[in-house]
Amino acid sequence: MIKTDLCIIGSGPVALFAVFEAGQLNMRCHLIDARQEAYKAYEDLQDKHLCNILMEKISIYKPSFSNGEWVKELIHEDDDQYILITNNDTKIYCKSLVFSAGYEEELSLGRIHTSDEFNVKFRL
């Protein structure tokens, strides 16, 4: 199981900047992105350039990545922490979450077919 302070869904410019900000607070980060090449997949040259700059800046914080994976289950634990389980059964235990990936993109790529494929379980 991967243990981290912050789990970020997505790996575009917003996600990478979140790693930069979290790193300044000494938070460990793990990013999950459905694309195999993740941040390199951007066609827009400005986005690609920005992502390259951010990847260089965040390298000192040593974030970890699960590329080619997407969240299939999210469980909110009693201790206010989360367990995320990916399509490859990777388990990530984290204190906080950031969602920076577009649902519409995942739907258009055929990775999400119905809302039943993403189960969120909260215990209140």
CSV table of N, CA, C and O in Angstrom, one decimal:
chain,number,residue,atom,x,y,z
A,1,MET,N,0.8,-1.2,0.0
A,1,MET,CA,0.0,0.0,0.0
A,1,MET,C,0.9,1.2,0.0
A,1,MET,O,1.9,1.3,0.8
A,2,ILE,N,0.6,2.2,-0.8
A,2,ILE,CA,1.3,3.5,-0.9
A,2,ILE,C,0.7,4.4,0.2
A,2,ILE,O,-0.5,4.6,0.3
A,3,LYS,N,1.5,5.0,1.0
A,3,LYS,CA,1.1,5.9,2.1
A,3,LYS,C,1.6,7.3,1.7
A,3,LYS,O,2.8,7.5,1.4
A,4,THR,N,0.7,8.3,1.7
A,4,THR,CA,1.1,9.6,1.3
A,4,THR,C,0.2,10.6,2.1
A,4,THR,O,-0.9,10.3,2.6
A,5,ASP,N,0.6,11.9,2.1
A,5,ASP,CA,-0.2,12.9,2.7
A,5,ASP,C,-1.3,13.4,1.8
A,5,ASP,O,-2.4,13.6,2.2
A,6,LEU,N,-0.9,13.5,0.5
A,6,LEU,CA,-1.9,14.1,-0.5
A,6,LEU,C,-1.9,13.2,-1.7
A,6,LEU,O,-0.9,12.9,-2.3
A,7,CYS,N,-3.1,12.8,-2.1
A,7,CYS,CA,-3.3,12.0,-3.4
A,7,CYS,C,-4.0,13.0,-4.4
A,7,CYS,O,-5.0,13.6,-4.0
A,8,ILE,N,-3.4,13.1,-5.5
A,8,ILE,CA,-3.9,14.0,-6.6
A,8,ILE,C,-4.4,13.2,-7.8
A,8,ILE,O,-3.6,12.4,-8.3
A,9,ILE,N,-5.6,13.3,-8.1
A,9,ILE,CA,-6.2,12.6,-9.3
A,9,ILE,C,-6.0,13.6,-10.5
A,9,ILE,O,-6.5,14.6,-10.6
A,10,GLY,N,-5.1,13.2,-11.4
A,10,GLY,CA,-4.8,14.0,-12.6
A,10,GLY,C,-3.3,14.3,-12.5
A,10,GLY,O,-2.7,14.2,-11.5
A,11,SER,N,-2.7,14.8,-13.6
A,11,SER,CA,-1.3,15.2,-13.6
A,11,SER,C,-1.0,16.3,-14.6
A,11,SER,O,0.1,16.4,-15.1
A,12,GLY,N,-2.0,17.1,-14.8
A,12,GLY,CA,-1.9,18.3,-15.6
A,12,GLY,C,-1.3,19.4,-14.9
A,12,GLY,O,-0.8,19.3,-13.7
A,13,PRO,N,-1.3,20.6,-15.4
A,13,PRO,CA,-0.7,21.8,-14.8
A,13,PRO,C,-1.2,22.1,-13.4
A,13,PRO,O,-0.5,22.4,-12.5
A,14,VAL,N,-2.5,21.9,-13.2
A,14,VAL,CA,-3.1,22.2,-11.9
A,14,VAL,C,-2.6,21.2,-10.9
A,14,VAL,O,-2.2,21.5,-9.7
A,15,ALA,N,-2.6,19.9,-11.2
A,15,ALA,CA,-2.1,18.9,-10.3
A,15,ALA,C,-0.6,19.1,-10.0
A,15,ALA,O,-0.2,18.9,-8.8
A,16,LEU,N,0.2,19.4,-11.0
A,16,LEU,CA,1.6,19.6,-10.7
A,16,LEU,C,1.9,20.8,-9.9
A,16,LEU,O,2.7,20.8,-9.0
A,17,PHE,N,1.1,21.9,-10.0
A,17,PHE,CA,1.2,23.0,-9.2
A,17,PHE,C,0.8,22.7,-7.7
A,17,PHE,O,1.4,23.2,-6.8
A,18,ALA,N,-0.2,21.8,-7.6
A,18,ALA,CA,-0.6,21.4,-6.3
A,18,ALA,C,0.5,20.7,-5.6
A,18,ALA,O,0.7,20.8,-4.4
A,19,VAL,N,1.3,19.9,-6.3
A,19,VAL,CA,2.4,19.2,-5.7
A,19,VAL,C,3.4,20.2,-5.3
A,19,VAL,O,4.0,20.1,-4.2
A,20,PHE,N,3.7,21.2,-6.1
A,20,PHE,CA,4.6,22.3,-5.7
A,20,PHE,C,4.2,23.0,-4.4
A,20,PHE,O,5.0,23.1,-3.5
A,21,GLU,N,3.0,23.3,-4.3
A,21,GLU,CA,2.5,24.0,-3.1
A,21,GLU,C,2.5,23.0,-1.9
A,21,GLU,O,3.0,23.4,-0.8
A,22,ALA,N,2.1,21.8,-2.1
A,22,ALA,CA,2.1,20.8,-1.0
A,22,ALA,C,3.6,20.5,-0.5
A,22,ALA,O,3.8,20.4,0.6
A,23,GLY,N,4.5,20.5,-1.5
A,23,GLY,CA,5.9,20.2,-1.2
A,23,GLY,C,6.4,21.3,-0.3
A,23,GLY,O,7.3,21.0,0.6
A,24,GLN,N,6.0,22.5,-0.5
A,24,GLN,CA,6.5,23.6,0.3
A,24,GLN,C,6.0,23.5,1.8
A,24,GLN,O,6.6,24.1,2.7
A,25,LEU,N,5.0,22.7,2.0
A,25,LEU,CA,4.5,22.4,3.3
A,25,LEU,C,5.0,21.0,3.8
A,25,LEU,O,4.4,20.5,4.8
A,26,ASN,N,6.0,20.5,3.1
A,26,ASN,CA,6.6,19.2,3.5
A,26,ASN,C,5.6,18.0,3.4
A,26,ASN,O,5.6,17.1,4.2
A,27,MET,N,4.6,18.1,2.5
A,27,MET,CA,3.6,17.0,2.3
A,27,MET,C,4.1,16.1,1.2
A,27,MET,O,4.6,16.6,0.1
A,28,ARG,N,4.0,14.8,1.4
A,28,ARG,CA,4.3,13.8,0.4
A,28,ARG,C,3.1,13.7,-0.5
A,28,ARG,O,2.0,13.7,-0.1
A,29,CYS,N,3.4,13.6,-1.8
A,29,CYS,CA,2.3,13.6,-2.8
A,29,CYS,C,2.4,12.3,-3.7
A,29,CYS,O,3.5,11.9,-4.1
A,30,HIS,N,1.2,11.8,-4.1
A,30,HIS,CA,1.1,10.8,-5.1
A,30,HIS,C,0.1,11.2,-6.1
A,30,HIS,O,-1.0,11.6,-5.7
A,31,LEU,N,0.4,11.1,-7.4
A,31,LEU,CA,-0.5,11.4,-8.5
A,31,LEU,C,-1.0,10.2,-9.2
A,31,LEU,O,-0.2,9.3,-9.4
A,32,ILE,N,-2.3,10.2,-9.6
A,32,ILE,CA,-2.9,9.1,-10.3
A,32,ILE,C,-3.4,9.7,-11.6
A,32,ILE,O,-4.1,10.7,-11.6
A,33,ASP,N,-3.0,9.1,-12.8
A,33,ASP,CA,-3.5,9.6,-14.1
A,33,ASP,C,-3.7,8.4,-15.0
A,33,ASP,O,-2.9,7.5,-15.1
A,34,ALA,N,-4.9,8.5,-15.7
A,34,ALA,CA,-5.3,7.4,-16.5
A,34,ALA,C,-4.4,7.3,-17.8
A,34,ALA,O,-4.3,6.2,-18.4
A,35,ARG,N,-3.8,8.4,-18.1
A,35,ARG,CA,-2.9,8.4,-19.3
A,35,ARG,C,-1.5,7.8,-19.0
A,35,ARG,O,-1.0,8.1,-17.9
A,36,GLN,N,-1.0,6.9,-19.8
A,36,GLN,CA,0.3,6.3,-19.6
A,36,GLN,C,1.4,7.3,-19.6
A,36,GLN,O,2.3,7.2,-18.8
A,37,GLU,N,1.4,8.3,-20.5
A,37,GLU,CA,2.4,9.3,-20.5
A,37,GLU,C,2.1,10.5,-19.6
A,37,GLU,O,2.9,11.4,-19.5
A,38,ALA,N,0.9,10.5,-19.1
A,38,ALA,CA,0.5,11.6,-18.2
A,38,ALA,C,0.7,13.0,-18.7
A,38,ALA,O,0.2,13.3,-19.8
A,39,TYR,N,1.5,13.8,-18.0
A,39,TYR,CA,1.7,15.2,-18.4
A,39,TYR,C,2.3,15.4,-19.8
A,39,TYR,O,2.1,16.4,-20.3
A,40,LYS,N,2.9,14.4,-20.4
A,40,LYS,CA,3.5,14.5,-21.7
A,40,LYS,C,2.4,14.5,-22.8
A,40,LYS,O,2.7,14.7,-23.9
A,41,ALA,N,1.2,14.1,-22.5
A,41,ALA,CA,0.2,13.9,-23.5
A,41,ALA,C,-0.4,15.1,-24.0
A,41,ALA,O,-1.2,15.1,-24.9
A,42,TYR,N,-0.1,16.3,-23.4
A,42,TYR,CA,-0.8,17.5,-23.9
A,42,TYR,C,-0.3,17.9,-25.3
A,42,TYR,O,0.9,17.9,-25.6
A,43,GLU,N,-1.3,18.2,-26.1
A,43,GLU,CA,-1.0,18.6,-27.5
A,43,GLU,C,-0.7,20.1,-27.6
A,43,GLU,O,0.1,20.6,-28.4
A,44,ASP,N,-1.3,20.9,-26.7
A,44,ASP,CA,-1.0,22.4,-26.7
A,44,ASP,C,0.4,22.6,-26.2
A,44,ASP,O,0.8,22.2,-25.1
A,45,LEU,N,1.2,23.3,-27.0
A,45,LEU,CA,2.6,23.5,-26.7
A,45,LEU,C,2.8,24.3,-25.4
A,45,LEU,O,3.7,24.1,-24.6
A,46,GLN,N,1.9,25.3,-25.1
A,46,GLN,CA,2.0,26.0,-23.9
A,46,GLN,C,1.8,25.2,-22.7
A,46,GLN,O,2.5,25.3,-21.7
A,47,ASP,N,0.7,24.3,-22.7
A,47,ASP,CA,0.5,23.4,-21.6
A,47,ASP,C,1.7,22.4,-21.4
A,47,ASP,O,2.1,22.1,-20.3
A,48,LYS,N,2.2,21.9,-22.5
A,48,LYS,CA,3.3,21.0,-22.5
A,48,LYS,C,4.5,21.7,-21.8
A,48,LYS,O,5.2,21.1,-21.0
A,49,HIS,N,4.8,22.9,-22.3
A,49,HIS,CA,5.9,23.6,-21.8
A,49,HIS,C,5.7,23.9,-20.3
A,49,HIS,O,6.7,23.7,-19.5
A,50,LEU,N,4.5,24.3,-19.9
A,50,LEU,CA,4.3,24.6,-18.4
A,50,LEU,C,4.4,23.3,-17.6
A,50,LEU,O,5.0,23.3,-16.5
A,51,CYS,N,3.9,22.2,-18.1
A,51,CYS,CA,4.1,20.9,-17.4
A,51,CYS,C,5.6,20.5,-17.2
A,51,CYS,O,6.0,20.0,-16.2
A,52,ASN,N,6.4,20.7,-18.3
A,52,ASN,CA,7.8,20.4,-18.2
A,52,ASN,C,8.5,21.3,-17.2
A,52,ASN,O,9.3,20.8,-16.4
A,53,ILE,N,8.1,22.6,-17.1
A,53,ILE,CA,8.7,23.5,-16.1
A,53,ILE,C,8.3,23.0,-14.7
A,53,ILE,O,9.1,22.9,-13.8
A,54,LEU,N,7.0,22.7,-14.5
A,54,LEU,CA,6.5,22.2,-13.2
A,54,LEU,C,7.1,20.9,-12.8
A,54,LEU,O,7.5,20.7,-11.6
A,55,MET,N,7.3,20.0,-13.7
A,55,MET,CA,8.0,18.7,-13.4
A,55,MET,C,9.4,18.9,-12.9
A,55,MET,O,9.8,18.3,-11.9
A,56,GLU,N,10.1,19.9,-13.5
A,56,GLU,CA,11.4,20.2,-13.0
A,56,GLU,C,11.4,20.8,-11.6
A,56,GLU,O,12.2,20.4,-10.7
A,57,LYS,N,10.4,21.7,-11.4
A,57,LYS,CA,10.3,22.4,-10.1
A,57,LYS,C,10.0,21.4,-9.0
A,57,LYS,O,10.4,21.5,-7.8
A,58,ILE,N,9.1,20.4,-9.2
A,58,ILE,CA,8.6,19.5,-8.2
A,58,ILE,C,9.5,18.3,-7.9
A,58,ILE,O,9.3,17.6,-7.0
A,59,SER,N,10.5,18.2,-8.8
A,59,SER,CA,11.4,17.0,-8.7
A,59,SER,C,12.0,17.0,-7.3
A,59,SER,O,12.3,15.9,-6.8
A,60,ILE,N,12.3,18.1,-6.7
A,60,ILE,CA,12.9,18.1,-5.4
A,60,ILE,C,12.0,17.5,-4.3
A,60,ILE,O,12.5,17.1,-3.2
A,61,TYR,N,10.7,17.5,-4.5
A,61,TYR,CA,9.8,17.0,-3.5
A,61,TYR,C,9.5,15.5,-3.7
A,61,TYR,O,8.8,14.8,-2.9
A,62,LYS,N,10.0,14.9,-4.8
A,62,LYS,CA,10.0,13.5,-5.1
A,62,LYS,C,8.5,12.9,-5.0
A,62,LYS,O,8.3,11.9,-4.3
A,63,PRO,N,7.6,13.5,-5.8
A,63,PRO,CA,6.3,12.9,-5.8
A,63,PRO,C,6.3,11.5,-6.5
A,63,PRO,O,7.2,11.2,-7.3
A,64,SER,N,5.4,10.7,-6.2
A,64,SER,CA,5.2,9.4,-6.8
A,64,SER,C,4.0,9.4,-7.8
A,64,SER,O,3.1,10.2,-7.6
A,65,PHE,N,4.1,8.5,-8.8
A,65,PHE,CA,3.0,8.5,-9.8
A,65,PHE,C,2.5,7.1,-10.0
A,65,PHE,O,3.2,6.1,-10.0
A,66,SER,N,1.2,7.0,-10.3
A,66,SER,CA,0.5,5.8,-10.9
A,66,SER,C,0.0,6.2,-12.2
A,66,SER,O,-1.2,6.7,-12.3
A,67,ASN,N,0.8,6.1,-13.3
A,67,ASN,CA,0.3,6.4,-14.6
A,67,ASN,C,-0.4,5.2,-15.3
A,67,ASN,O,0.0,4.1,-15.0
A,68,GLY,N,-1.3,5.5,-16.1
A,68,GLY,CA,-2.1,4.4,-16.7
A,68,GLY,C,-3.1,3.7,-15.8
A,68,GLY,O,-3.5,2.6,-16.0
A,69,GLU,N,-3.4,4.4,-14.7
A,69,GLU,CA,-4.4,3.9,-13.8
A,69,GLU,C,-5.4,4.9,-13.5
A,69,GLU,O,-5.2,6.1,-13.6
A,70,TRP,N,-6.6,4.5,-13.0
A,70,TRP,CA,-7.6,5.4,-12.6
A,70,TRP,C,-8.3,4.8,-11.4
A,70,TRP,O,-8.2,3.7,-11.1
A,71,VAL,N,-8.9,5.7,-10.6
A,71,VAL,CA,-9.6,5.3,-9.4
A,71,VAL,C,-10.9,4.6,-9.7
A,71,VAL,O,-11.7,5.1,-10.4
A,72,LYS,N,-11.0,3.4,-9.1
A,72,LYS,CA,-12.2,2.7,-9.2
A,72,LYS,C,-13.0,2.7,-7.9
A,72,LYS,O,-14.2,2.4,-7.9
A,73,GLU,N,-12.3,2.9,-6.8
A,73,GLU,CA,-13.0,3.0,-5.5
A,73,GLU,C,-12.3,4.0,-4.6
A,73,GLU,O,-11.1,4.1,-4.6
A,74,LEU,N,-13.2,4.7,-3.9
A,74,LEU,CA,-12.7,5.6,-2.9
A,74,LEU,C,-13.4,5.4,-1.6
A,74,LEU,O,-14.6,5.4,-1.5
A,75,ILE,N,-12.6,5.2,-0.5
A,75,ILE,CA,-13.2,4.8,0.8
A,75,ILE,C,-12.8,5.9,1.8
A,75,ILE,O,-11.6,6.1,1.9
A,76,HIS,N,-13.7,6.5,2.5
A,76,HIS,CA,-13.4,7.5,3.5
A,76,HIS,C,-13.4,6.7,4.8
A,76,HIS,O,-14.4,6.2,5.3
A,77,GLU,N,-12.3,6.6,5.4
A,77,GLU,CA,-12.1,5.8,6.7
A,77,GLU,C,-12.6,6.6,7.9
A,77,GLU,O,-12.8,7.8,7.9
A,78,ASP,N,-12.8,5.9,9.0
A,78,ASP,CA,-13.3,6.5,10.2
A,78,ASP,C,-12.3,7.5,10.8
A,78,ASP,O,-12.7,8.4,11.5
A,79,ASP,N,-11.0,7.3,10.5
A,79,ASP,CA,-10.0,8.3,11.0
A,79,ASP,C,-9.8,9.5,10.1
A,79,ASP,O,-8.8,10.2,10.2
A,80,ASP,N,-10.8,9.8,9.2
A,80,ASP,CA,-10.8,10.9,8.3
A,80,ASP,C,-9.6,10.8,7.3
A,80,ASP,O,-9.1,11.8,6.8
A,81,GLN,N,-9.2,9.6,7.0
A,81,GLN,CA,-8.2,9.4,5.9
A,81,GLN,C,-8.9,8.6,4.8
A,81,GLN,O,-10.1,8.2,5.0
A,82,TYR,N,-8.2,8.5,3.7
A,82,TYR,CA,-8.9,7.8,2.5
A,82,TYR,C,-8.0,6.7,2.0
A,82,TYR,O,-6.8,6.7,2.1
A,83,ILE,N,-8.7,5.7,1.5
A,83,ILE,CA,-8.1,4.6,0.7
A,83,ILE,C,-8.6,4.7,-0.7
A,83,ILE,O,-9.9,4.7,-0.9
A,84,LEU,N,-7.7,4.8,-1.7
A,84,LEU,CA,-8.1,4.8,-3.1
A,84,LEU,C,-7.6,3.5,-3.7
A,84,LEU,O,-6.5,3.0,-3.4
A,85,ILE,N,-8.5,2.9,-4.5
A,85,ILE,CA,-8.1,1.6,-5.1
A,85,ILE,C,-8.2,1.9,-6.6
A,85,ILE,O,-9.2,2.3,-7.1
A,86,THR,N,-7.1,1.6,-7.4
A,86,THR,CA,-7.1,1.8,-8.8
A,86,THR,C,-7.6,0.6,-9.6
A,86,THR,O,-7.8,-0.5,-9.0
A,87,ASN,N,-7.7,0.8,-10.9
A,87,ASN,CA,-8.1,-0.3,-11.8
A,87,ASN,C,-7.1,-1.5,-11.7
A,87,ASN,O,-7.4,-2.6,-12.0
A,88,ASN,N,-5.8,-1.2,-11.3
A,88,ASN,CA,-4.8,-2.2,-11.2
A,88,ASN,C,-4.7,-2.7,-9.8
A,88,ASN,O,-3.7,-3.4,-9.5
A,89,ASP,N,-5.6,-2.4,-9.0
A,89,ASP,CA,-5.7,-2.8,-7.6
A,89,ASP,C,-4.5,-2.2,-6.7
A,89,ASP,O,-4.2,-2.7,-5.7
A,90,THR,N,-4.0,-1.0,-7.2
A,90,THR,CA,-3.0,-0.3,-6.4
A,90,THR,C,-3.8,0.4,-5.3
A,90,THR,O,-4.9,1.0,-5.5
A,91,LYS,N,-3.4,0.2,-4.0
A,91,LYS,CA,-4.0,0.9,-2.9
A,91,LYS,C,-3.2,2.0,-2.4
A,91,LYS,O,-2.0,1.9,-2.2
A,92,ILE,N,-3.9,3.2,-2.3
A,92,ILE,CA,-3.2,4.4,-1.8
A,92,ILE,C,-3.9,4.9,-0.6
A,92,ILE,O,-5.1,5.1,-0.6
A,93,TYR,N,-3.2,5.0,0.5
A,93,TYR,CA,-3.7,5.5,1.8
A,93,TYR,C,-3.2,7.0,1.9
A,93,TYR,O,-2.0,7.3,1.9
A,94,CYS,N,-4.2,7.9,2.1
A,94,CYS,CA,-3.8,9.3,2.1
A,94,CYS,C,-4.7,10.1,3.1
A,94,CYS,O,-5.7,9.7,3.5
A,95,LYS,N,-4.1,11.3,3.5
A,95,LYS,CA,-4.8,12.2,4.4
A,95,LYS,C,-5.7,13.1,3.7
A,95,LYS,O,-6.7,13.6,4.3
A,96,SER,N,-5.4,13.5,2.5
A,96,SER,CA,-6.1,14.5,1.7
A,96,SER,C,-6.2,14.2,0.3
A,96,SER,O,-5.3,13.5,-0.2
A,97,LEU,N,-7.2,14.7,-0.4
A,97,LEU,CA,-7.4,14.5,-1.9
A,97,LEU,C,-7.5,15.8,-2.6
A,97,LEU,O,-8.1,16.7,-2.1
A,98,VAL,N,-7.0,15.7,-3.9
A,98,VAL,CA,-7.2,16.8,-4.8
A,98,VAL,C,-7.7,16.2,-6.1
A,98,VAL,O,-7.0,15.2,-6.6
A,99,PHE,N,-8.8,16.6,-6.6
A,99,PHE,CA,-9.3,16.1,-7.9
A,99,PHE,C,-9.0,17.2,-9.0
A,99,PHE,O,-9.6,18.3,-8.9
A,100,SER,N,-8.2,16.9,-9.9
A,100,SER,CA,-7.9,17.8,-11.0
A,100,SER,C,-8.0,17.2,-12.4
A,100,SER,O,-7.4,17.7,-13.3
A,101,ALA,N,-8.7,16.1,-12.5
A,101,ALA,CA,-8.9,15.4,-13.7
A,101,ALA,C,-10.4,15.6,-14.1
A,101,ALA,O,-11.3,15.6,-13.3
A,102,GLY,N,-10.6,15.7,-15.4
A,102,GLY,CA,-12.0,16.0,-15.9
A,102,GLY,C,-12.7,14.7,-16.1
A,102,GLY,O,-12.3,13.8,-16.8
A,103,TYR,N,-13.9,14.6,-15.5
A,103,TYR,CA,-14.8,13.5,-15.7
A,103,TYR,C,-15.2,13.3,-17.1
A,103,TYR,O,-15.3,12.2,-17.7
A,104,GLU,N,-15.4,14.4,-17.8
A,104,GLU,CA,-15.8,14.4,-19.2
A,104,GLU,C,-14.8,13.7,-20.1
A,104,GLU,O,-15.1,12.9,-21.0
A,105,GLU,N,-13.5,14.0,-19.8
A,105,GLU,CA,-12.4,13.4,-20.6
A,105,GLU,C,-12.4,11.9,-20.3
A,105,GLU,O,-12.2,11.1,-21.3
A,106,GLU,N,-12.5,11.5,-19.1
A,106,GLU,CA,-12.5,10.0,-18.8
A,106,GLU,C,-13.7,9.3,-19.5
A,106,GLU,O,-13.5,8.2,-20.0
A,107,LEU,N,-14.8,10.0,-19.5
A,107,LEU,CA,-16.0,9.4,-20.1
A,107,LEU,C,-15.8,9.3,-21.7
A,107,LEU,O,-16.1,8.3,-22.3
A,108,SER,N,-15.2,10.4,-22.3
A,108,SER,CA,-15.0,10.4,-23.7
A,108,SER,C,-14.0,9.3,-24.1
A,108,SER,O,-14.0,8.8,-25.2
A,109,LEU,N,-13.0,9.0,-23.2
A,109,LEU,CA,-12.0,8.0,-23.5
A,109,LEU,C,-12.5,6.6,-23.3
A,109,LEU,O,-11.8,5.6,-23.5
A,110,GLY,N,-13.7,6.5,-22.8
A,110,GLY,CA,-14.3,5.1,-22.5
A,110,GLY,C,-13.8,4.5,-21.2
A,110,GLY,O,-14.0,3.3,-21.0
A,111,ARG,N,-13.2,5.3,-20.3
A,111,ARG,CA,-12.7,4.7,-19.1
A,111,ARG,C,-13.8,4.7,-18.0
A,111,ARG,O,-13.7,3.9,-17.1
A,112,ILE,N,-14.8,5.5,-18.2
A,112,ILE,CA,-15.9,5.5,-17.3
A,112,ILE,C,-17.2,5.3,-18.1
A,112,ILE,O,-17.4,6.1,-19.0
A,113,HIS,N,-17.9,4.2,-17.9
A,113,HIS,CA,-19.1,4.0,-18.7
A,113,HIS,C,-20.4,4.4,-17.9
A,113,HIS,O,-21.3,4.9,-18.5
A,114,THR,N,-20.4,4.1,-16.7
A,114,THR,CA,-21.5,4.5,-15.8
A,114,THR,C,-21.0,5.0,-14.5
A,114,THR,O,-19.9,4.8,-14.1
A,115,SER,N,-21.9,5.7,-13.8
A,115,SER,CA,-21.5,6.2,-12.4
A,115,SER,C,-21.2,5.0,-11.5
A,115,SER,O,-20.6,5.2,-10.5
A,116,ASP,N,-21.7,3.8,-11.8
A,116,ASP,CA,-21.5,2.6,-10.9
A,116,ASP,C,-20.1,2.2,-10.9
A,116,ASP,O,-19.7,1.4,-10.0
A,117,GLU,N,-19.3,2.6,-11.9
A,117,GLU,CA,-17.9,2.1,-12.0
A,117,GLU,C,-17.0,2.9,-11.0
A,117,GLU,O,-15.9,2.5,-10.8
A,118,PHE,N,-17.5,4.0,-10.5
A,118,PHE,CA,-16.7,4.7,-9.5
A,118,PHE,C,-17.5,4.8,-8.2
A,118,PHE,O,-18.5,5.5,-8.1
A,119,ASN,N,-17.2,3.9,-7.3
A,119,ASN,CA,-17.9,3.8,-6.1
A,119,ASN,C,-17.3,4.6,-5.0
A,119,ASN,O,-16.1,4.4,-4.6
A,120,VAL,N,-18.0,5.6,-4.4
A,120,VAL,CA,-17.5,6.3,-3.3
A,120,VAL,C,-18.3,5.8,-2.0
A,120,VAL,O,-19.5,5.9,-2.0
A,121,LYS,N,-17.5,5.4,-1.1
A,121,LYS,CA,-18.1,4.9,0.2
A,121,LYS,C,-17.7,5.8,1.3
A,121,LYS,O,-16.5,5.8,1.7
A,122,PHE,N,-18.6,6.5,1.9
A,122,PHE,CA,-18.4,7.3,3.0
A,122,PHE,C,-19.1,6.7,4.3
A,122,PHE,O,-20.2,6.3,4.2
A,123,ARG,N,-18.4,6.7,5.4
A,123,ARG,CA,-19.0,6.3,6.6
A,123,ARG,C,-19.2,7.6,7.4
A,123,ARG,O,-18.2,8.3,7.8
A,124,LEU,N,-20.4,8.0,7.8
A,124,LEU,CA,-20.7,9.2,8.5
A,124,LEU,C,-21.0,8.8,10.0
A,124,LEU,O,-21.5,7.8,10.3
